Every structure is written in structure tokens, then in C-alpha cells.
CSV table of N, CA and C in Angstrom, one decimal:
chain,number,residue,atom,x,y,z
A,13,MET,N,69.9,25.1,0.4
A,13,MET,CA,70.5,26.4,0.5
A,13,MET,C,70.6,26.8,2.0
A,14,ALA,N,71.5,27.7,2.2
A,14,ALA,CA,71.7,28.3,3.6
A,14,ALA,C,72.3,29.7,3.5
A,15,TRP,N,71.7,30.6,4.3
A,15,TRP,CA,72.3,32.0,4.3
A,15,TRP,C,73.2,32.1,5.6
A,16,SER,N,74.3,32.9,5.4
A,16,SER,CA,75.1,33.1,6.5
A,16,SER,C,74.8,34.5,7.1
A,17,LYS,N,75.3,34.8,8.3
A,17,LYS,CA,75.1,36.1,8.9
A,17,LYS,C,75.7,37.2,8.1
A,18,ASP,N,76.7,36.9,7.3
A,18,ASP,CA,77.4,37.8,6.4
A,18,ASP,C,76.8,38.0,5.1
A,19,ASN,N,75.6,37.4,4.9
A,19,ASN,CA,74.8,37.6,3.7
A,19,ASN,C,75.4,36.8,2.5
A,20,LEU,N,76.0,35.6,2.8
A,20,LEU,CA,76.5,34.7,1.8
A,20,LEU,C,75.5,33.6,1.7
A,21,LEU,N,75.3,33.1,0.5
A,21,LEU,CA,74.4,32.0,0.2
A,21,LEU,C,75.2,30.7,-0.2
A,22,ALA,N,75.0,29.6,0.5
A,22,ALA,CA,75.6,28.3,0.2
A,22,ALA,C,74.5,27.5,-0.5
A,23,VAL,N,74.8,27.0,-1.7
A,23,VAL,CA,73.9,26.3,-2.5
A,23,VAL,C,74.5,24.9,-2.8
A,24,GLY,N,73.7,23.8,-2.5
A,24,GLY,CA,74.1,22.5,-2.9
A,24,GLY,C,73.3,22.1,-4.2
A,25,ALA,N,74.0,21.5,-5.1
A,25,ALA,CA,73.4,21.2,-6.4
A,25,ALA,C,73.5,19.8,-6.8
A,26,GLU,N,72.6,19.3,-7.7
A,26,GLU,CA,72.6,17.9,-8.1
A,26,GLU,C,73.9,17.5,-8.9
A,27,ASP,N,74.7,18.5,-9.3
A,27,ASP,CA,76.0,18.2,-10.0
A,27,ASP,C,77.1,17.9,-8.9
A,28,ASN,N,76.7,17.7,-7.7
A,28,ASN,CA,77.6,17.3,-6.6
A,28,ASN,C,78.6,18.4,-6.3
A,29,ARG,N,78.1,19.6,-6.2
A,29,ARG,CA,78.9,20.8,-5.9
A,29,ARG,C,78.2,21.7,-4.9
A,30,ILE,N,79.0,22.3,-4.0
A,30,ILE,CA,78.5,23.3,-3.1
A,30,ILE,C,79.1,24.6,-3.6
A,31,SER,N,78.3,25.7,-3.8
A,31,SER,CA,78.8,27.0,-4.2
A,31,SER,C,78.5,28.0,-3.2
A,32,VAL,N,79.4,28.9,-2.9
A,32,VAL,CA,79.1,30.1,-2.0
A,32,VAL,C,79.0,31.3,-2.9
A,33,ILE,N,77.8,32.0,-2.8
A,33,ILE,CA,77.5,33.1,-3.6
A,33,ILE,C,77.3,34.4,-2.8
A,34,ALA,N,77.8,35.5,-3.2
A,34,ALA,CA,77.6,36.8,-2.5
A,34,ALA,C,76.1,37.3,-2.8
A,35,SER,N,75.7,38.2,-2.0
A,35,SER,CA,74.3,38.7,-2.2
A,35,SER,C,74.1,39.4,-3.5
A,36,ASN,N,75.1,39.8,-4.2
A,36,ASN,CA,74.9,40.4,-5.6
A,36,ASN,C,74.9,39.4,-6.7
A,37,GLY,N,75.1,38.1,-6.3
A,37,GLY,CA,75.0,37.0,-7.3
A,37,GLY,C,76.4,36.5,-7.8
A,38,THR,N,77.4,37.1,-7.3
A,38,THR,CA,78.8,36.7,-7.7
A,38,THR,C,79.2,35.4,-7.0
A,39,ALA,N,79.6,34.4,-7.8
A,39,ALA,CA,80.0,33.1,-7.2
A,39,ALA,C,81.4,33.3,-6.6
A,40,LEU,N,81.6,33.1,-5.3
A,40,LEU,CA,82.9,33.3,-4.6
A,40,LEU,C,83.7,32.1,-4.5
A,41,GLN,N,83.1,30.9,-4.2
A,41,GLN,CA,83.9,29.7,-4.0
A,41,GLN,C,83.0,28.5,-4.4
A,42,ARG,N,83.7,27.4,-4.6
A,42,ARG,CA,82.9,26.1,-4.9
A,42,ARG,C,83.7,24.9,-4.3
A,43,CYS,N,83.0,23.9,-4.1
A,43,CYS,CA,83.6,22.7,-3.5
A,43,CYS,C,82.8,21.5,-4.1
A,44,ASP,N,83.6,20.6,-4.6
A,44,ASP,CA,83.0,19.4,-5.2
A,44,ASP,C,82.8,18.3,-4.1
A,45,THR,N,81.7,17.5,-4.3
A,45,THR,CA,81.4,16.5,-3.3
A,45,THR,C,81.2,15.2,-4.1
A,46,SER,N,81.2,14.1,-3.4
A,46,SER,CA,81.0,12.8,-4.0
A,46,SER,C,79.6,12.4,-4.4
A,47,GLU,N,78.6,13.1,-3.7
A,47,GLU,CA,77.2,12.9,-3.9
A,47,GLU,C,76.5,14.2,-3.7
A,48,THR,N,75.2,14.2,-4.0
A,48,THR,CA,74.4,15.5,-3.9
A,48,THR,C,74.4,16.0,-2.4
A,49,PRO,N,74.8,17.2,-2.2
A,49,PRO,CA,74.8,17.8,-0.8
A,49,PRO,C,73.4,18.3,-0.5
A,50,ARG,N,73.0,18.0,0.8
A,50,ARG,CA,71.7,18.4,1.3
A,50,ARG,C,71.8,18.9,2.7
A,51,ASN,N,70.8,19.6,3.1
A,51,ASN,CA,70.7,20.2,4.5
A,51,ASN,C,71.9,21.0,4.8
A,52,LEU,N,72.2,22.0,3.9
A,52,LEU,CA,73.4,22.9,4.2
A,52,LEU,C,73.1,23.8,5.3
A,53,LYS,N,74.2,24.1,6.1
A,53,LYS,CA,74.2,25.0,7.2
A,53,LYS,C,75.5,25.7,7.3
A,54,PHE,N,75.4,27.0,7.7
A,54,PHE,CA,76.6,27.7,8.1
A,54,PHE,C,76.8,27.6,9.6
A,55,SER,N,78.0,27.5,10.0
A,55,SER,CA,78.3,27.5,11.5
A,55,SER,C,79.5,28.3,11.8
A,56,GLU,N,79.6,28.7,13.1
A,56,GLU,CA,80.7,29.5,13.5
A,56,GLU,C,81.9,28.6,13.9
A,57,MET,N,83.1,29.1,13.6
A,57,MET,CA,84.3,28.3,13.9
A,57,MET,C,85.2,29.2,14.6
A,58,LYS,N,85.8,28.8,15.7
A,58,LYS,CA,86.7,29.6,16.5
A,58,LYS,C,88.0,29.8,15.6
A,59,ARG,N,88.4,31.1,15.6
A,59,ARG,CA,89.6,31.4,14.8
A,59,ARG,C,90.8,31.5,15.8
A,60,GLU,N,92.0,31.7,15.2
A,60,GLU,CA,93.2,31.8,16.1
A,60,GLU,C,93.2,32.9,17.1
A,61,LYS,N,92.6,34.0,16.7
A,61,LYS,CA,92.5,35.2,17.6
A,61,LYS,C,91.6,34.8,18.8
A,62,ARG,N,92.1,35.0,20.0
A,62,ARG,CA,91.3,34.6,21.2
A,62,ARG,C,89.9,35.3,21.2
A,63,GLY,N,88.9,34.5,21.4
A,63,GLY,CA,87.6,35.0,21.5
A,63,GLY,C,86.9,35.4,20.2
A,64,ALA,N,87.6,35.2,19.1
A,64,ALA,CA,87.1,35.6,17.8
A,64,ALA,C,86.4,34.4,17.1
A,65,TYR,N,85.1,34.6,16.7
A,65,TYR,CA,84.4,33.6,16.0
A,65,TYR,C,83.9,34.1,14.7
A,66,GLU,N,83.9,33.2,13.7
A,66,GLU,CA,83.5,33.6,12.4
A,66,GLU,C,82.6,32.5,11.8
A,67,GLU,N,81.5,32.9,11.1
A,67,GLU,CA,80.6,32.0,10.5
A,67,GLU,C,81.2,31.6,9.2
A,68,SER,N,82.2,30.6,9.2
A,68,SER,CA,83.0,30.3,8.0
A,68,SER,C,83.0,28.8,7.6
A,69,THR,N,82.2,28.0,8.3
A,69,THR,CA,82.1,26.6,7.9
A,69,THR,C,80.8,26.3,7.4
A,70,VAL,N,80.8,25.6,6.2
A,70,VAL,CA,79.5,25.1,5.6
A,70,VAL,C,79.5,23.6,5.9
A,71,SER,N,78.4,23.1,6.3
A,71,SER,CA,78.3,21.7,6.5
A,71,SER,C,77.1,21.2,5.7
A,72,ALA,N,77.1,19.9,5.3
A,72,ALA,CA,76.0,19.3,4.5
A,72,ALA,C,76.0,17.8,4.7
A,73,VAL,N,74.8,17.2,4.5
A,73,VAL,CA,74.7,15.8,4.4
A,73,VAL,C,75.1,15.4,3.0
A,74,ILE,N,76.0,14.5,2.8
A,74,ILE,CA,76.5,14.1,1.5
A,74,ILE,C,76.0,12.7,1.3
A,75,GLY,N,75.1,12.5,0.4
A,75,GLY,CA,74.5,11.2,0.2
A,75,GLY,C,73.6,11.0,1.4
A,76,LYS,N,73.7,9.9,2.1
A,76,LYS,CA,72.9,9.6,3.3
A,76,LYS,C,73.8,9.1,4.5
A,77,LYS,N,75.0,8.9,4.2
A,77,LYS,CA,75.9,8.3,5.2
A,77,LYS,C,77.1,9.2,5.6
A,78,HIS,N,77.2,10.4,5.0
A,78,HIS,CA,78.4,11.3,5.3
A,78,HIS,C,78.0,12.7,5.6
A,79,LEU,N,78.7,13.3,6.5
A,79,LEU,CA,78.6,14.7,6.9
A,79,LEU,C,79.8,15.4,6.4
A,80,GLY,N,79.6,16.4,5.5
A,80,GLY,CA,80.7,17.1,5.0
A,80,GLY,C,80.9,18.4,5.7
A,81,LEU,N,82.2,18.8,5.9
A,81,LEU,CA,82.5,20.1,6.5
A,81,LEU,C,83.5,20.8,5.6
A,82,TRP,N,83.2,22.1,5.3
A,82,TRP,CA,84.0,22.8,4.4
A,82,TRP,C,84.2,24.2,4.9
A,83,THR,N,85.5,24.6,5.1
A,83,THR,CA,85.8,25.9,5.5
A,83,THR,C,85.9,26.9,4.4
A,84,VAL,N,85.0,27.9,4.4
A,84,VAL,CA,85.0,28.9,3.3
A,84,VAL,C,86.2,29.9,3.6
A,85,GLY,N,87.1,30.0,2.7
A,85,GLY,CA,88.3,30.8,2.9
A,85,GLY,C,88.0,32.3,2.7
A,86,ASP,N,89.1,33.1,2.8
A,86,ASP,CA,89.0,34.5,2.6
A,86,ASP,C,88.7,34.9,1.2
A,87,GLN,N,87.6,35.6,1.0
A,87,GLN,CA,87.1,36.0,-0.3
A,87,GLN,C,88.1,36.9,-1.1
A,88,SER,N,89.0,37.6,-0.4
A,88,SER,CA,89.9,38.4,-1.0
A,88,SER,C,91.1,37.7,-1.6
A,89,ASN,N,91.2,36.4,-1.3
A,89,ASN,CA,92.2,35.5,-1.9
A,89,ASN,C,91.8,35.0,-3.2
A,90,ALA,N,92.4,35.4,-4.3
A,90,ALA,CA,92.0,35.0,-5.7
A,90,ALA,C,92.0,33.5,-5.8
A,91,ALA,N,93.0,32.9,-5.2
A,91,ALA,CA,93.2,31.4,-5.4
A,91,ALA,C,92.0,30.7,-4.8
A,92,SER,N,91.3,31.3,-3.8
A,92,SER,CA,90.2,30.5,-3.1
A,92,SER,C,89.1,30.3,-4.0
A,93,SER,N,88.9,31.0,-5.1
A,93,SER,CA,87.7,30.8,-5.9
A,93,SER,C,87.8,29.5,-6.7
A,94,ALA,N,89.0,29.0,-6.8
A,94,ALA,CA,89.2,27.7,-7.5
A,94,ALA,C,88.6,26.5,-6.8
A,95,GLY,N,88.3,26.6,-5.6
A,95,GLY,CA,87.8,25.5,-4.8
A,95,GLY,C,88.7,25.1,-3.6
A,96,SER,N,88.1,24.3,-2.7
A,96,SER,CA,88.9,23.9,-1.6
A,96,SER,C,88.4,22.5,-1.2
A,97,GLN,N,89.1,21.9,-0.2
A,97,GLN,CA,88.9,20.6,0.2
A,97,GLN,C,87.7,20.4,1.2
A,98,LEU,N,87.0,19.4,1.0
A,98,LEU,CA,85.9,19.0,1.8
A,98,LEU,C,86.3,17.9,2.8
A,99,PHE,N,86.1,18.1,4.1
A,99,PHE,CA,86.4,17.1,5.1
A,99,PHE,C,85.1,16.3,5.3
A,100,THR,N,85.2,15.0,5.3
A,100,THR,CA,84.0,14.2,5.4
A,100,THR,C,84.0,13.3,6.6
A,101,LEU,N,83.0,13.3,7.4
A,101,LEU,CA,82.8,12.3,8.5
A,101,LEU,C,81.9,11.2,7.9
A,102,ASN,N,82.4,10.0,8.0
A,102,ASN,CA,81.6,8.8,7.5
A,102,ASN,C,81.0,8.0,8.6
A,103,PHE,N,79.8,7.7,8.4
A,103,PHE,CA,79.0,6.9,9.5
A,103,PHE,C,78.8,5.5,9.0
A,104,GLN,N,78.9,4.6,9.9
A,104,GLN,CA,78.7,3.2,9.5
A,104,GLN,C,77.2,2.9,9.2
A,105,ASP,N,77.0,1.9,8.3
A,105,ASP,CA,75.7,1.5,7.9
A,105,ASP,C,74.8,1.2,9.1
A,106,LYS,N,75.3,0.6,10.2
A,106,LYS,CA,74.5,0.2,11.3
A,106,LYS,C,73.8,1.3,12.0
A,107,TYR,N,74.2,2.6,11.8
A,107,TYR,CA,73.6,3.7,12.4
A,107,TYR,C,72.4,4.3,11.5
A,108,GLY,N,72.2,3.7,10.3
A,108,GLY,CA,71.1,4.2,9.5
A,108,GLY,C,71.5,5.4,8.7
A,109,ASP,N,70.5,6.0,8.0
A,109,ASP,CA,70.8,7.2,7.2
A,109,ASP,C,70.8,8.5,8.1
A,110,ILE,N,71.5,9.4,7.7
A,110,ILE,CA,71.5,10.8,8.3
A,110,ILE,C,70.3,11.5,7.8
A,111,VAL,N,69.4,11.8,8.7
A,111,VAL,CA,68.2,12.5,8.3
A,111,VAL,C,68.3,14.0,8.5
A,112,ASP,N,68.9,14.4,9.6
A,112,ASP,CA,69.1,15.8,9.9
A,112,ASP,C,70.2,15.9,11.0
A,113,TYR,N,70.7,17.1,11.2
A,113,TYR,CA,71.7,17.4,12.2
A,113,TYR,C,71.6,18.8,12.7
A,114,GLN,N,72.2,19.1,13.8
A,114,GLN,CA,72.2,20.5,14.3
A,114,GLN,C,73.5,20.8,15.0
A,115,TRP,N,74.0,22.0,14.9
A,115,TRP,CA,75.2,22.4,15.6
A,115,TRP,C,74.8,23.2,16.8
């Protein structure tokens, strides 16, 4: 699990899903993964507006060889609750397992 500065909670579950939940318990968005997500973190991503940063990216270790990046969309967009695409960085076996990472 990970908390954002905006009081959102990202939860990785054994059903291979990441969910973003508001502080009142309302599920806002979800994203399916290929394996169990671990070591979730929120990070800031530069937005189109110059100098504007927003903590809108959730990252997680997926399995042991992949790092998943997922941009959490605008919660006011009703279609966003249906889920969105996970971008995955794959690492070769020769590098070993991903144990941890830091932004």
C-alpha cells in the first residue's frame, strides 16, 4: 500500500490488481496487472502546464522482473473508474530480481 500527498491510497492485491481508494473508502480507479503488485509508490509527474507537478503516477514491482507505471487519471472523469493501462518496464534475467526501487 502507499498513500499520496492528496490522501489517496493505492493498494496492490493478490488478485493482480492495483486499486486507488479515497480517504472515505470509495474506490476511484483500478488497474489489472499480470502478477501480484508489490512495493507500491506514488510519484510526481510533470504535467503540461509549465512548472506544474502532480503526484499522479503509481509504480509497483510486478512479479520480480517488471516495474509497472500507472498514471492515475482525473477522478471527476466517470470513464476513468473502469480502469486504465499499465506501462511495464521489463528487466532481463541476468540482472536478477527487483528487490526495491526509489524515485
